[in-house]
Coordinates of C-alpha atoms in Angstrom, one line a residue:
X14 CA 0.0 0.0 0.0
X15 CA 1.2 3.4 -0.9
X16 CA 2.5 5.3 2.2
X17 CA -0.4 7.2 3.8
X18 CA 2.0 10.0 4.6
X19 CA 4.4 12.0 2.6
X20 CA 7.6 11.2 4.5
X21 CA 6.4 12.3 7.9
X22 CA 4.5 10.7 10.8
X23 CA 2.3 7.7 10.0
X24 CA -1.4 7.7 10.7
X25 CA -2.4 5.3 13.5
X26 CA -6.1 4.5 13.1
X27 CA -8.1 4.9 16.3
X28 CA -5.1 6.3 18.3
X29 CA -6.4 8.3 21.4
X30 CA -5.8 12.0 21.3
X31 CA -3.4 12.3 24.2
X32 CA -0.9 9.7 22.9
X33 CA -1.1 11.3 19.5
X34 CA -0.6 14.8 20.9
X35 CA 2.4 13.7 23.0
X36 CA 4.0 11.9 20.0
X37 CA 3.7 14.9 17.7
X38 CA 4.1 18.0 19.9
X39 CA 7.4 19.9 20.3
X40 CA 8.4 18.6 23.7
X41 CA 11.5 20.8 24.2
X42 CA 9.4 24.0 23.6
X43 CA 6.8 22.6 26.0
X44 CA 9.4 22.1 28.7
X45 CA 10.8 25.6 28.1
X46 CA 7.3 27.1 28.6
X47 CA 6.8 25.2 31.8
X48 CA 10.2 26.4 33.1
X49 CA 9.2 30.0 32.3
X50 CA 6.1 29.6 34.4
X51 CA 8.1 28.2 37.3
X52 CA 10.6 31.1 37.0
X53 CA 7.6 33.5 37.0
X54 CA 6.4 32.1 40.3
X55 CA 9.8 32.2 41.8
X56 CA 10.3 35.9 40.8
X57 CA 6.8 36.7 41.9
X58 CA 7.6 35.5 45.4
X59 CA 10.6 37.8 45.4
X60 CA 9.0 40.9 43.9
X61 CA 5.4 41.1 45.0
X62 CA 5.3 40.9 48.9
X63 CA 6.3 44.6 49.4
X64 CA 3.5 45.7 47.0
X65 CA 1.0 43.3 48.7
X66 CA 1.9 44.8 52.1
X67 CA 1.5 48.3 50.8
X68 CA -1.9 47.5 49.4
X69 CA -3.1 45.8 52.6
X70 CA -3.0 42.2 51.3
X71 CA -1.3 39.0 52.6
X72 CA 2.4 38.8 51.7
X73 CA 1.8 36.3 48.9
X74 CA -1.5 37.6 47.6
X75 CA -0.1 38.3 44.1
X76 CA 1.8 35.1 44.0
X77 CA -1.4 33.1 44.7
X78 CA -3.2 35.0 42.0
X79 CA -0.3 34.4 39.6
X80 CA -0.5 30.7 40.4
X81 CA -4.2 30.7 39.7
X82 CA -3.9 32.6 36.4
X83 CA -0.9 30.6 35.5
X84 CA -2.9 27.4 36.0
X85 CA -5.6 28.7 33.8
X86 CA -3.0 29.7 31.2
X87 CA -1.5 26.2 31.2
X88 CA -5.0 24.6 30.8
X89 CA -5.7 27.0 27.8
X90 CA -2.3 26.1 26.4
X91 CA -2.8 22.3 26.6
X92 CA -6.3 22.5 25.2
X93 CA -5.4 24.8 22.3
X94 CA -2.3 22.7 21.5
X95 CA -4.5 19.7 20.8
X96 CA -6.5 21.5 18.1
X97 CA -6.2 21.1 14.4
X98 CA -5.1 24.1 12.3
X99 CA -8.6 24.3 10.9
X100 CA -10.1 24.6 14.3
X101 CA -7.4 27.1 15.3
X102 CA -8.3 29.3 12.4
X103 CA -12.1 29.2 13.0
X104 CA -11.8 30.0 16.7
X105 CA -9.1 32.6 16.1
X106 CA -11.4 34.5 13.7
X107 CA -14.3 34.3 16.1
X108 CA -12.0 35.4 19.0
X109 CA -10.7 38.3 16.9
X110 CA -14.1 39.8 16.4
X111 CA -15.0 39.4 20.1
X112 CA -11.7 41.0 21.2
X113 CA -12.0 43.8 18.6
X114 CA -15.4 44.8 19.9
X115 CA -14.0 44.8 23.5
X116 CA -11.1 47.0 22.3
X117 CA -13.5 49.4 20.5
X118 CA -15.6 49.8 23.6
X119 CA -12.8 50.6 25.9
X120 CA -13.1 54.5 25.6
X121 CA -16.7 54.1 26.8
X122 CA -16.5 51.3 29.4
X123 CA -12.8 50.9 30.2
X124 CA -10.7 52.2 33.0
X125 CA -7.1 53.3 33.4
X126 CA -6.6 52.3 37.1
X127 CA -4.8 55.7 37.5
X128 CA -2.1 54.8 35.0
X129 CA -3.1 57.4 32.3
X130 CA -4.0 54.8 29.7
X131 CA -7.5 53.3 29.3
X132 CA -6.6 49.6 28.6
X133 CA -8.7 47.5 31.0
X134 CA -12.1 46.5 31.9
X135 CA -12.6 46.3 35.7
X136 CA -14.5 43.2 36.8
X137 CA -14.2 44.0 40.5
X138 CA -12.3 40.8 41.4
X139 CA -10.0 41.1 38.4
X140 CA -9.4 43.1 35.2
X141 CA -9.3 42.2 31.5
X142 CA -7.0 43.8 28.9
X143 CA -8.6 43.1 25.5
X144 CA -5.4 43.9 23.5
X145 CA -3.7 40.9 25.0
X146 CA -6.3 38.5 23.5
X147 CA -6.5 40.5 20.3
X148 CA -2.9 39.9 19.3
X149 CA -2.9 36.1 18.8
X150 CA -6.4 36.4 17.2
X151 CA -5.1 39.1 14.8
X152 CA -2.2 36.9 13.8
X153 CA -4.5 34.1 12.9
X154 CA -6.9 36.4 11.0
X155 CA -4.0 38.0 9.1
X156 CA -2.5 34.6 8.2
X157 CA -5.9 33.4 7.0
X158 CA -6.4 36.5 4.7
X159 CA -2.9 36.2 3.3
X160 CA -3.1 32.5 2.7
X161 CA -6.5 33.0 0.9
X162 CA -4.9 35.7 -1.2
X163 CA -2.5 33.1 -2.7
X164 CA -5.3 30.9 -3.9
X165 CA -6.5 31.2 -7.5
X166 CA -9.1 34.1 -7.7
X167 CA -8.6 34.6 -4.0
X168 CA -9.5 37.8 -2.2
X169 CA -7.1 40.8 -1.7
X170 CA -6.1 39.4 1.6
X171 CA -2.9 41.5 2.0
X172 CA -4.8 44.8 1.6
X173 CA -7.7 43.7 3.8
X174 CA -5.4 42.6 6.6
X175 CA -3.4 45.8 6.3
X176 CA -6.6 47.8 6.7
X177 CA -7.5 45.7 9.8
X178 CA -4.1 46.4 11.3
X179 CA -4.4 50.1 10.7
X180 CA -7.8 50.2 12.4
X181 CA -6.4 48.3 15.4
X182 CA -3.5 50.6 15.7
X183 CA -5.8 53.5 15.7
X184 CA -7.8 52.2 18.6
X185 CA -4.6 51.3 20.5
X186 CA -3.3 54.8 19.9
X187 CA -6.4 56.3 21.5
X188 CA -5.8 54.5 24.8
X189 CA -2.8 55.4 24.4
X190 CA -0.8 52.1 23.9
X191 CA 1.8 52.7 21.3
X192 CA 3.8 49.7 22.4
X193 CA 1.1 47.2 21.5
X194 CA 0.3 49.2 18.3
X195 CA 4.0 48.9 17.2
X196 CA 3.9 45.2 18.0
X197 CA 0.7 44.7 15.9
X198 CA 2.3 46.5 12.9
X199 CA 5.6 44.6 13.3
X200 CA 3.8 41.2 13.4
X201 CA 1.8 42.1 10.3
X202 CA 5.0 42.9 8.5
X203 CA 6.5 39.6 9.6
X204 CA 3.6 37.6 8.2
X205 CA 3.6 39.6 5.0
X206 CA 7.3 39.0 4.7
X207 CA 6.9 35.2 5.1
X208 CA 4.1 35.4 2.5
X209 CA 6.5 36.8 0.0
X210 CA 6.2 40.6 0.3
X211 CA 8.6 42.8 -1.8
X212 CA 11.3 44.2 0.4
X213 CA 10.8 47.7 -1.0
X214 CA 7.2 47.7 0.1
X215 CA 8.2 46.7 3.6
X216 CA 10.7 49.5 3.7
X217 CA 8.0 51.9 2.6
X218 CA 5.7 50.7 5.4
X219 CA 8.6 51.1 7.9
X220 CA 9.0 54.7 6.7
X221 CA 5.3 55.3 7.1
X222 CA 5.5 53.9 10.7
X223 CA 8.3 56.3 11.5
X224 CA 6.2 59.2 10.1
X225 CA 3.3 58.1 12.2
X226 CA 5.6 58.0 15.3
X227 CA 6.7 61.5 14.6
X228 CA 3.1 62.7 14.4
X229 CA 2.3 60.9 17.7
X230 CA 5.3 62.5 19.3
X231 CA 4.0 65.9 18.3
X232 CA 0.5 65.3 19.5
X233 CA 0.7 63.0 22.5
X234 CA 2.2 64.1 25.7
X235 CA 2.2 60.5 27.0
X236 CA 4.2 59.3 24.0
X237 CA 6.5 62.4 24.0
X238 CA 7.3 62.0 27.7
X239 CA 8.5 58.4 27.2
X240 CA 10.6 59.2 24.1
X241 CA 12.2 62.2 25.9
X242 CA 13.0 60.1 28.9
X243 CA 14.6 57.4 26.7
X244 CA 16.7 59.9 24.6
X245 CA 17.8 61.9 27.6
X246 CA 21.6 61.4 28.2
X247 CA 21.0 61.6 32.0
X248 CA 18.9 58.9 33.6
X249 CA 17.0 60.2 36.7
X250 CA 17.7 57.5 39.4
X251 CA 14.3 58.2 41.0
X252 CA 12.4 57.0 37.9
X253 CA 11.4 53.4 37.3
X254 CA 14.0 53.1 34.6
X255 CA 16.6 54.5 37.0
X256 CA 15.7 52.0 39.7
X257 CA 15.7 49.1 37.2
X258 CA 19.1 50.1 35.7
X259 CA 20.7 50.3 39.2
X260 CA 19.3 46.9 40.2
X261 CA 20.7 45.3 37.1
X262 CA 24.1 46.8 37.8
X263 CA 24.0 45.7 41.4
X264 CA 23.2 42.1 40.5
X265 CA 26.4 41.4 38.7
X266 CA 27.0 37.8 37.5
X267 CA 25.5 35.8 40.4
X268 CA 23.1 38.3 42.0
X269 CA 22.9 39.8 45.5
X270 CA 21.1 36.7 46.9
X271 CA 17.5 35.4 47.3
X272 CA 15.4 38.1 49.1
X273 CA 18.3 40.5 49.3
X274 CA 17.2 42.8 46.3
X275 CA 16.1 46.3 47.0
X276 CA 14.5 47.3 43.7
X277 CA 11.2 45.6 44.6
X278 CA 10.9 48.2 47.5
X279 CA 11.0 51.1 45.1
X280 CA 9.3 49.9 41.9
X281 CA 5.5 49.6 41.9
X282 CA 5.7 47.6 38.7
X283 CA 8.5 45.3 39.9
X284 CA 6.3 42.2 39.6
X285 CA 5.0 43.1 36.1
X286 CA 6.9 45.4 33.6
X287 CA 10.2 45.3 35.4
X288 CA 10.3 41.7 36.6
X289 CA 13.6 41.2 34.8
X290 CA 15.2 43.8 37.0
X291 CA 14.3 41.7 40.1
X292 CA 15.8 38.6 38.4
X293 CA 19.0 40.5 37.5
X294 CA 19.4 41.9 41.0
X295 CA 18.7 38.8 43.1
X296 CA 19.9 36.0 40.8
X297 CA 22.3 37.9 38.5
X298 CA 23.2 37.5 34.9
X299 CA 23.0 33.7 35.1
X300 CA 19.2 33.7 35.5
X301 CA 18.7 36.5 32.9
X302 CA 20.7 34.5 30.3
X303 CA 18.6 31.4 31.2
X304 CA 15.4 33.3 30.6
X305 CA 16.8 34.6 27.3
X306 CA 17.7 31.1 26.2
X307 CA 14.3 29.7 27.0
X308 CA 12.6 32.3 24.8
X309 CA 15.1 31.8 22.1
X310 CA 14.6 28.1 22.1
X311 CA 10.9 28.4 21.8
X312 CA 11.0 30.9 18.9
X313 CA 13.9 29.3 16.9
X314 CA 12.6 25.7 17.2
X315 CA 9.1 26.8 16.2
X316 CA 10.4 28.7 13.1
X317 CA 12.6 25.7 12.1
X318 CA 9.6 23.3 12.4
X319 CA 7.4 25.7 10.4
X320 CA 10.0 25.8 7.6
X321 CA 9.1 22.2 6.8
X322 CA 5.3 22.9 6.6
X323 CA 3.6 22.9 3.2
X324 CA 0.3 24.4 4.4
X325 CA 0.4 28.2 3.8
X326 CA -1.9 29.1 6.6
X327 CA 0.0 27.0 9.1
X328 CA 3.4 28.6 8.1
X329 CA 2.1 32.1 8.2
X330 CA 0.1 31.8 11.5
X331 CA 2.9 29.9 13.2
X332 CA 5.6 32.4 12.2
X333 CA 3.4 35.3 13.4
X334 CA 2.7 33.7 16.7
X335 CA 6.3 32.8 17.3
X336 CA 7.5 36.3 16.5
X337 CA 4.8 38.1 18.5
X338 CA 5.8 35.9 21.5
X339 CA 9.5 36.5 21.1
X340 CA 9.3 40.2 20.3
X341 CA 7.1 41.0 23.3
X342 CA 9.8 39.3 25.5
X343 CA 12.5 41.3 23.7
X344 CA 10.6 44.6 24.2
X345 CA 10.1 44.0 27.9
X346 CA 13.7 43.2 28.6
X347 CA 14.9 45.9 26.2
X348 CA 13.0 48.5 28.2
X349 CA 14.5 47.3 31.5
X350 CA 18.1 47.8 30.1
X351 CA 17.2 51.0 28.3
X352 CA 17.6 49.7 24.8
X353 CA 14.0 50.8 24.1
X354 CA 11.6 53.5 25.4
X355 CA 9.2 52.5 28.2
X356 CA 6.3 50.5 26.7
X357 CA 4.3 49.0 29.6
X358 CA 4.5 45.5 28.2
X359 CA 4.7 42.3 30.3
X360 CA 7.3 39.5 30.0
X361 CA 5.3 36.4 28.8
X362 CA 4.7 33.8 31.5
X363 CA 7.1 35.5 33.9
X364 CA 5.3 38.8 34.7
X365 CA 2.2 39.0 36.9
X366 CA -1.0 39.7 35.1
X367 CA -4.1 37.6 34.4
X368 CA -4.8 38.8 30.8
X369 CA -1.2 38.4 29.9
X370 CA -0.8 34.9 31.3
X371 CA -4.0 33.5 29.8
X372 CA -3.5 35.2 26.4
X373 CA 0.1 33.9 26.5
X374 CA -1.2 30.4 27.1
X375 CA -3.5 30.7 24.1
X376 CA -0.7 32.0 22.0
X377 CA 1.8 29.3 22.7
X378 CA -0.9 26.7 22.7
X379 CA -1.8 27.7 19.1
X380 CA 1.9 27.7 18.2
X381 CA 2.4 24.2 19.6
X382 CA -0.6 23.1 17.7
X383 CA 0.7 24.5 14.4
X384 CA 4.2 23.1 14.9
X385 CA 3.0 19.5 15.7
X386 CA 4.3 16.9 13.3
X387 CA 1.4 15.9 10.9
X388 CA 1.0 13.2 8.3
X389 CA 1.0 15.8 5.5
X390 CA 4.7 15.7 4.5
X391 CA 7.3 18.4 4.6
X392 CA 7.6 20.9 1.9
X393 CA 10.9 19.4 0.8
X394 CA 9.2 16.1 0.1
X395 CA 6.7 17.8 -2.2
X396 CA 9.4 19.6 -4.1
X397 CA 11.5 16.4 -4.5
X398 CA 8.5 14.4 -5.9
X399 CA 7.9 17.2 -8.4
X400 CA 11.5 17.1 -9.5
X401 CA 12.4 20.5 -8.1
X402 CA 15.0 19.4 -5.5

C-alpha cells in the first residue's frame, strides 16, 4: 500500500488524542514554557510581597493569584495545542471579532486604574485587557487572509489585513498604547514577509510607521514624555528606569542573593513590567541569560519546524505567533536595560497579570498546535516528488 503520509509521521487509526498529541508535539518547547512559568512564580515570590503589604494584602497575595492565572493559562495552552489548524483558524477568527469589539468599547466602558491609559475592563475581582487577547487572534486572522490571497481568484487578503491592522493601531493609539500598536504592525510585517512581500514595500511601510511615530510625538504628551526620557543622556535615578538600571548593575553575575534585592521596594511595577530587574538583582546575569535562552529556544525551534510545513496558513500563522511571543519578551527586557523606550509590556509567563498569562497560554498553545508533526509531508518532500529538488 502506498505510504499514507508524505515522508512524515504515519497515521495510527483509532489512536487516542493524548498519545497522538504527545507523539507529535514539540516537547522541548513545551518544557521551556513550563520552566518560564516556574521562574515567574519564583520571581513573583521575590518581587510582590512589598506591594502586597503596601496594598493591605497578605504577603503572597499576588503570588497566589499568579499561580491561579498561570494554571488557567496552562489549561488554555494544553487544550489549544491539541486542536487542528482548521479549528485554530475558526476559533481565532471568532475570537478576533470578540476581542476587537471589546477593544473598540474601551473608551466608553474601560478604566485606566490611575495609569493614564484606558486599557482595561474592571470586573471587581480582576481586570481584563482586550489587546492581550486581540494579538494572537489578529495573527490568525491575518494569516488566513494572506493564505487566501495566494489561492486562484482569492480575495485581496494583504490589503484587507493591512486595513484591519491600521484600524487596530488607531484604537490602540487612542488608549494610548503605542507599544502594542507597534507590536501589531511589526507582526503584520513579519507575516507579510513570510508570505513573499517585496522588500521595497516593507521598507515603505517602515517609513510610514516612522512618520506616524513623529506625528504621535508631536500630538501625544504621554508618548513624547516616554521618548524624551529614553533619549535623555541623563537617567533620573528616581524613575522606574533609574531603579531598574541600578538593580541590574548591582546584581552582577550571580546576584545579591535570594530576598536581598532592593528594587522591589522602590518599583510599583517590579512584579510586572520590570520583573527582569528583580531577576538580575537577586539572581544575577545567570538567570537573565537562562530566561533569554528559554525564549530563544521556543521561537527558533518553532520557526525551524514551520519551515518544513507545506500548508500556507500554518506557516504564516505559526511564524506570526512565534514572532509576537518573542518580540514581546525582547521589548520587555529591552526597556529594562534602556535599549527601548518604556512600553508598559509584560514578560510572557514571567510577569504578573491575568490577561497576559491566559492570552500567552492561548498564543503558545496555538503555536504548539501549528508546529506539531502531521501526516502531510514536509515541503521538501513535495518539491522532490515534483523534481524541483
